[in-house]
C-alpha cells in the first residue's frame, strides 16, 4: 500500500512539473507562481486521498484554482474528493475545486470592488429583517459567555463604495436544500465546517443577485 501511494505521488509530482508552466500562466500577476505550486503540492500532501482521484479531475481542479486566482490552501479554496457514478454502475473518485468564503470575498473585492459580509444567525441571537421602503437587517449575537444555540439561518450583505447593493437571507431549510443537491452532501465541509458551509452558501446566492464581472461569475458558479 505504501509503495502504491509512493508511486501515485511520484506520478502526480512528475505530471505537475510537466504542466507547471501552463498552469501558472493562468494566475493573476499578484499571485506568486512558486507560492501557488507549493500550495498545490501541500494540498495533496495534507489530503493524500486526492491521489485516488482520476488524474484528469485532479489537475482540472488545480487548473481551475489557478484560473480563479486563489490558492488551494484550505482558506482561499480547497480541493475535495467525491464519488461519481459511471454508466456501468461503478464509482470513480473525482477531485473538485471549491472556492471558500475567504476566497470569494477576496476576489469579489479584487475584481469588482465589492465588500461582502456574511454571518450565521443562531436561535438565541436577536435577528430582525425589515423589507419595504426601508430595508435593513438587525443582528445582535447572544451575549459573550451565553450559548447562541443552534444555527437557524445566514445572511450576506454586499456593499460597493459605501452603498448596499444587495441583502441575502436564507433560513436553515433553504441551506439544507442546497446541501442535499450538492455533489458531496456528507463531505467534511458540511459535516465538520458547517458554519463555513452556511456562510459560503449565502454568499454565493447573494453574488448571483448583483451585476458581476464575467470572471467573478465563473468563480461563484464553480460548485454548481
PDB file of N, CA, C and O in Angstrom, residues 12 44 47 49-64 78-84 92-98 183-184 222:
ATOM      1  N   UNK A  12       2.080  12.063  -9.714  1.00  0.00           N
ATOM      2  CA  UNK A  12       1.490  13.390  -9.582  1.00  0.00           C
ATOM      3  C   UNK A  12       2.566  14.466  -9.685  1.00  0.00           C
ATOM      4  O   UNK A  12       2.407  15.461 -10.399  1.00  0.00           O
ATOM      5  N   UNK A  44      -2.183  18.306  -1.653  1.00  0.00           N
ATOM      6  CA  UNK A  44      -2.209  16.862  -1.900  1.00  0.00           C
ATOM      7  C   UNK A  44      -1.506  16.110  -0.776  1.00  0.00           C
ATOM      8  O   UNK A  44      -1.940  15.034  -0.361  1.00  0.00           O
ATOM      9  N   UNK A  47      -3.893  15.939   2.122  1.00  0.00           N
ATOM     10  CA  UNK A  47      -5.045  15.073   1.860  1.00  0.00           C
ATOM     11  C   UNK A  47      -4.634  14.049   0.815  1.00  0.00           C
ATOM     12  O   UNK A  47      -5.014  14.137  -0.364  1.00  0.00           O
ATOM     13  N   UNK A  49      -5.603  11.234   0.040  1.00  0.00           N
ATOM     14  CA  UNK A  49      -6.673  10.532  -0.668  1.00  0.00           C
ATOM     15  C   UNK A  49      -6.971  11.174  -2.016  1.00  0.00           C
ATOM     16  O   UNK A  49      -7.581  10.539  -2.887  1.00  0.00           O
ATOM     17  N   UNK A  50      -6.541  12.426  -2.206  1.00  0.00           N
ATOM     18  CA  UNK A  50      -6.741  13.072  -3.504  1.00  0.00           C
ATOM     19  C   UNK A  50      -6.016  12.319  -4.610  1.00  0.00           C
ATOM     20  O   UNK A  50      -6.404  12.409  -5.783  1.00  0.00           O
ATOM     21  N   UNK A  51      -4.986  11.569  -4.248  1.00  0.00           N
ATOM     22  CA  UNK A  51      -4.243  10.793  -5.242  1.00  0.00           C
ATOM     23  C   UNK A  51      -5.064   9.629  -5.770  1.00  0.00           C
ATOM     24  O   UNK A  51      -4.693   9.011  -6.770  1.00  0.00           O
ATOM     25  N   UNK A  52      -6.194   9.312  -5.108  1.00  0.00           N
ATOM     26  CA  UNK A  52      -7.069   8.247  -5.609  1.00  0.00           C
ATOM     27  C   UNK A  52      -8.046   8.779  -6.646  1.00  0.00           C
ATOM     28  O   UNK A  52      -8.768   8.004  -7.276  1.00  0.00           O
ATOM     29  N   UNK A  53      -8.081  10.098  -6.812  1.00  0.00           N
ATOM     30  CA  UNK A  53      -8.958  10.697  -7.821  1.00  0.00           C
ATOM     31  C   UNK A  53      -8.380  10.464  -9.209  1.00  0.00           C
ATOM     32  O   UNK A  53      -7.184  10.208  -9.364  1.00  0.00           O
ATOM     33  N   UNK A  54      -9.211  10.568 -10.224  1.00  0.00           N
ATOM     34  CA  UNK A  54      -8.698  10.457 -11.586  1.00  0.00           C
ATOM     35  C   UNK A  54      -7.703  11.598 -11.822  1.00  0.00           C
ATOM     36  O   UNK A  54      -7.969  12.737 -11.419  1.00  0.00           O
ATOM     37  N   UNK A  55      -6.562  11.312 -12.420  1.00  0.00           N
ATOM     38  CA  UNK A  55      -5.583  12.375 -12.674  1.00  0.00           C
ATOM     39  C   UNK A  55      -6.192  13.550 -13.436  1.00  0.00           C
ATOM     40  O   UNK A  55      -5.862  14.714 -13.168  1.00  0.00           O
ATOM     41  N   UNK A  56      -7.074  13.251 -14.356  1.00  0.00           N
ATOM     42  CA  UNK A  56      -7.701  14.316 -15.142  1.00  0.00           C
ATOM     43  C   UNK A  56      -8.463  15.282 -14.245  1.00  0.00           C
ATOM     44  O   UNK A  56      -8.358  16.508 -14.387  1.00  0.00           O
ATOM     45  N   UNK A  57      -9.240  14.738 -13.294  1.00  0.00           N
ATOM     46  CA  UNK A  57     -10.031  15.603 -12.414  1.00  0.00           C
ATOM     47  C   UNK A  57      -9.154  16.359 -11.436  1.00  0.00           C
ATOM     48  O   UNK A  57      -9.417  17.517 -11.115  1.00  0.00           O
ATOM     49  N   UNK A  58      -8.074  15.736 -10.964  1.00  0.00           N
ATOM     50  CA  UNK A  58      -7.190  16.388 -10.003  1.00  0.00           C
ATOM     51  C   UNK A  58      -6.486  17.581 -10.642  1.00  0.00           C
ATOM     52  O   UNK A  58      -6.438  18.675 -10.056  1.00  0.00           O
ATOM     53  N   UNK A  59      -5.976  17.402 -11.844  1.00  0.00           N
ATOM     54  CA  UNK A  59      -5.293  18.514 -12.495  1.00  0.00           C
ATOM     55  C   UNK A  59      -6.275  19.557 -13.014  1.00  0.00           C
ATOM     56  O   UNK A  59      -5.931  20.740 -13.113  1.00  0.00           O
ATOM     57  N   UNK A  60      -7.495  19.134 -13.300  1.00  0.00           N
ATOM     58  CA  UNK A  60      -8.526  20.109 -13.662  1.00  0.00           C
ATOM     59  C   UNK A  60      -8.837  20.992 -12.461  1.00  0.00           C
ATOM     60  O   UNK A  60      -9.024  22.210 -12.591  1.00  0.00           O
ATOM     61  N   UNK A  61      -8.861  20.390 -11.262  1.00  0.00           N
ATOM     62  CA  UNK A  61      -9.124  21.156 -10.044  1.00  0.00           C
ATOM     63  C   UNK A  61      -8.004  22.156  -9.777  1.00  0.00           C
ATOM     64  O   UNK A  61      -8.249  23.317  -9.432  1.00  0.00           O
ATOM     65  N   UNK A  62      -6.763  21.725  -9.936  1.00  0.00           N
ATOM     66  CA  UNK A  62      -5.619  22.616  -9.743  1.00  0.00           C
ATOM     67  C   UNK A  62      -5.657  23.749 -10.770  1.00  0.00           C
ATOM     68  O   UNK A  62      -5.412  24.921 -10.435  1.00  0.00           O
ATOM     69  N   UNK A  63      -5.998  23.431 -11.998  1.00  0.00           N
ATOM     70  CA  UNK A  63      -6.073  24.436 -13.057  1.00  0.00           C
ATOM     71  C   UNK A  63      -7.152  25.471 -12.775  1.00  0.00           C
ATOM     72  O   UNK A  63      -6.949  26.678 -12.953  1.00  0.00           O
ATOM     73  N   UNK A  64      -8.325  25.020 -12.328  1.00  0.00           N
ATOM     74  CA  UNK A  64      -9.417  25.946 -12.011  1.00  0.00           C
ATOM     75  C   UNK A  64      -9.034  26.859 -10.853  1.00  0.00           C
ATOM     76  O   UNK A  64      -9.406  28.037 -10.828  1.00  0.00           O
ATOM     77  N   UNK A  78     -10.347  24.967  -1.578  1.00  0.00           N
ATOM     78  CA  UNK A  78      -9.952  23.616  -1.193  1.00  0.00           C
ATOM     79  C   UNK A  78     -10.314  22.647  -2.318  1.00  0.00           C
ATOM     80  O   UNK A  78     -11.300  22.836  -3.034  1.00  0.00           O
ATOM     81  N   UNK A  79      -9.484  21.627  -2.484  1.00  0.00           N
ATOM     82  CA  UNK A  79      -9.782  20.560  -3.441  1.00  0.00           C
ATOM     83  C   UNK A  79     -10.370  19.396  -2.653  1.00  0.00           C
ATOM     84  O   UNK A  79      -9.735  18.878  -1.735  1.00  0.00           O
ATOM     85  N   UNK A  80     -11.591  19.027  -2.995  1.00  0.00           N
ATOM     86  CA  UNK A  80     -12.282  17.962  -2.280  1.00  0.00           C
ATOM     87  C   UNK A  80     -12.440  16.736  -3.170  1.00  0.00           C
ATOM     88  O   UNK A  80     -12.215  16.785  -4.380  1.00  0.00           O
ATOM     89  N   UNK A  81     -12.844  15.656  -2.556  1.00  0.00           N
ATOM     90  CA  UNK A  81     -12.993  14.379  -3.249  1.00  0.00           C
ATOM     91  C   UNK A  81     -14.429  13.900  -3.105  1.00  0.00           C
ATOM     92  O   UNK A  81     -15.018  13.978  -2.021  1.00  0.00           O
ATOM     93  N   UNK A  82     -15.002  13.459  -4.206  1.00  0.00           N
ATOM     94  CA  UNK A  82     -16.335  12.863  -4.124  1.00  0.00           C
ATOM     95  C   UNK A  82     -16.421  11.704  -5.107  1.00  0.00           C
ATOM     96  O   UNK A  82     -15.588  11.560  -6.004  1.00  0.00           O
ATOM     97  N   UNK A  83     -17.437  10.861  -4.923  1.00  0.00           N
ATOM     98  CA  UNK A  83     -17.602   9.695  -5.789  1.00  0.00           C
ATOM     99  C   UNK A  83     -18.623   9.999  -6.885  1.00  0.00           C
ATOM    100  O   UNK A  83     -19.686  10.536  -6.609  1.00  0.00           O
ATOM    101  N   UNK A  84     -18.267   9.640  -8.114  1.00  0.00           N
ATOM    102  CA  UNK A  84     -19.132   9.890  -9.265  1.00  0.00           C
ATOM    103  C   UNK A  84     -19.501   8.549  -9.896  1.00  0.00           C
ATOM    104  O   UNK A  84     -18.638   7.769 -10.280  1.00  0.00           O
ATOM    105  N   UNK A  92     -16.202   6.255  -9.466  1.00  0.00           N
ATOM    106  CA  UNK A  92     -14.868   6.817  -9.587  1.00  0.00           C
ATOM    107  C   UNK A  92     -14.677   7.923  -8.558  1.00  0.00           C
ATOM    108  O   UNK A  92     -15.617   8.676  -8.273  1.00  0.00           O
ATOM    109  N   UNK A  93     -13.476   8.008  -8.006  1.00  0.00           N
ATOM    110  CA  UNK A  93     -13.133   9.138  -7.144  1.00  0.00           C
ATOM    111  C   UNK A  93     -12.772  10.330  -8.030  1.00  0.00           C
ATOM    112  O   UNK A  93     -11.918  10.215  -8.912  1.00  0.00           O
ATOM    113  N   UNK A  94     -13.430  11.449  -7.785  1.00  0.00           N
ATOM    114  CA  UNK A  94     -13.243  12.635  -8.613  1.00  0.00           C
ATOM    115  C   UNK A  94     -12.866  13.812  -7.718  1.00  0.00           C
ATOM    116  O   UNK A  94     -13.450  14.011  -6.649  1.00  0.00           O
ATOM    117  N   UNK A  95     -11.873  14.583  -8.139  1.00  0.00           N
ATOM    118  CA  UNK A  95     -11.459  15.776  -7.405  1.00  0.00           C
ATOM    119  C   UNK A  95     -12.238  16.978  -7.905  1.00  0.00           C
ATOM    120  O   UNK A  95     -12.551  17.078  -9.096  1.00  0.00           O
ATOM    121  N   UNK A  96     -12.554  17.883  -6.993  1.00  0.00           N
ATOM    122  CA  UNK A  96     -13.296  19.089  -7.368  1.00  0.00           C
ATOM    123  C   UNK A  96     -12.718  20.301  -6.657  1.00  0.00           C
ATOM    124  O   UNK A  96     -12.434  20.261  -5.463  1.00  0.00           O
ATOM    125  N   UNK A  97     -12.575  21.399  -7.389  1.00  0.00           N
ATOM    126  CA  UNK A  97     -12.096  22.661  -6.833  1.00  0.00           C
ATOM    127  C   UNK A  97     -13.265  23.429  -6.238  1.00  0.00           C
ATOM    128  O   UNK A  97     -14.311  23.584  -6.865  1.00  0.00           O
ATOM    129  N   UNK A  98     -13.084  23.911  -4.998  1.00  0.00           N
ATOM    130  CA  UNK A  98     -14.136  24.652  -4.309  1.00  0.00           C
ATOM    131  C   UNK A  98     -13.583  25.943  -3.717  1.00  0.00           C
ATOM    132  O   UNK A  98     -12.805  25.902  -2.753  1.00  0.00           O
ATOM    133  N   UNK A 183     -22.837  17.806  -4.774  1.00  0.00           N
ATOM    134  CA  UNK A 183     -22.228  16.543  -5.185  1.00  0.00           C
ATOM    135  C   UNK A 183     -21.758  15.723  -3.984  1.00  0.00           C
ATOM    136  O   UNK A 183     -21.679  14.503  -4.060  1.00  0.00           O
ATOM    137  N   UNK A 184     -21.413  16.403  -2.902  1.00  0.00           N
ATOM    138  CA  UNK A 184     -20.908  15.713  -1.713  1.00  0.00           C
ATOM    139  C   UNK A 184     -21.630  16.250  -0.476  1.00  0.00           C
ATOM    140  O   UNK A 184     -21.057  16.997   0.323  1.00  0.00           O
ATOM    141  N   UNK A 222     -18.613  27.908  -9.500  1.00  0.00           N
ATOM    142  CA  UNK A 222     -17.754  26.713  -9.520  1.00  0.00           C
ATOM    143  C   UNK A 222     -18.455  25.491  -8.929  1.00  0.00           C
ATOM    144  O   UNK A 222     -18.232  24.368  -9.393  1.00  0.00           O
TER     145      UNK A 222
END
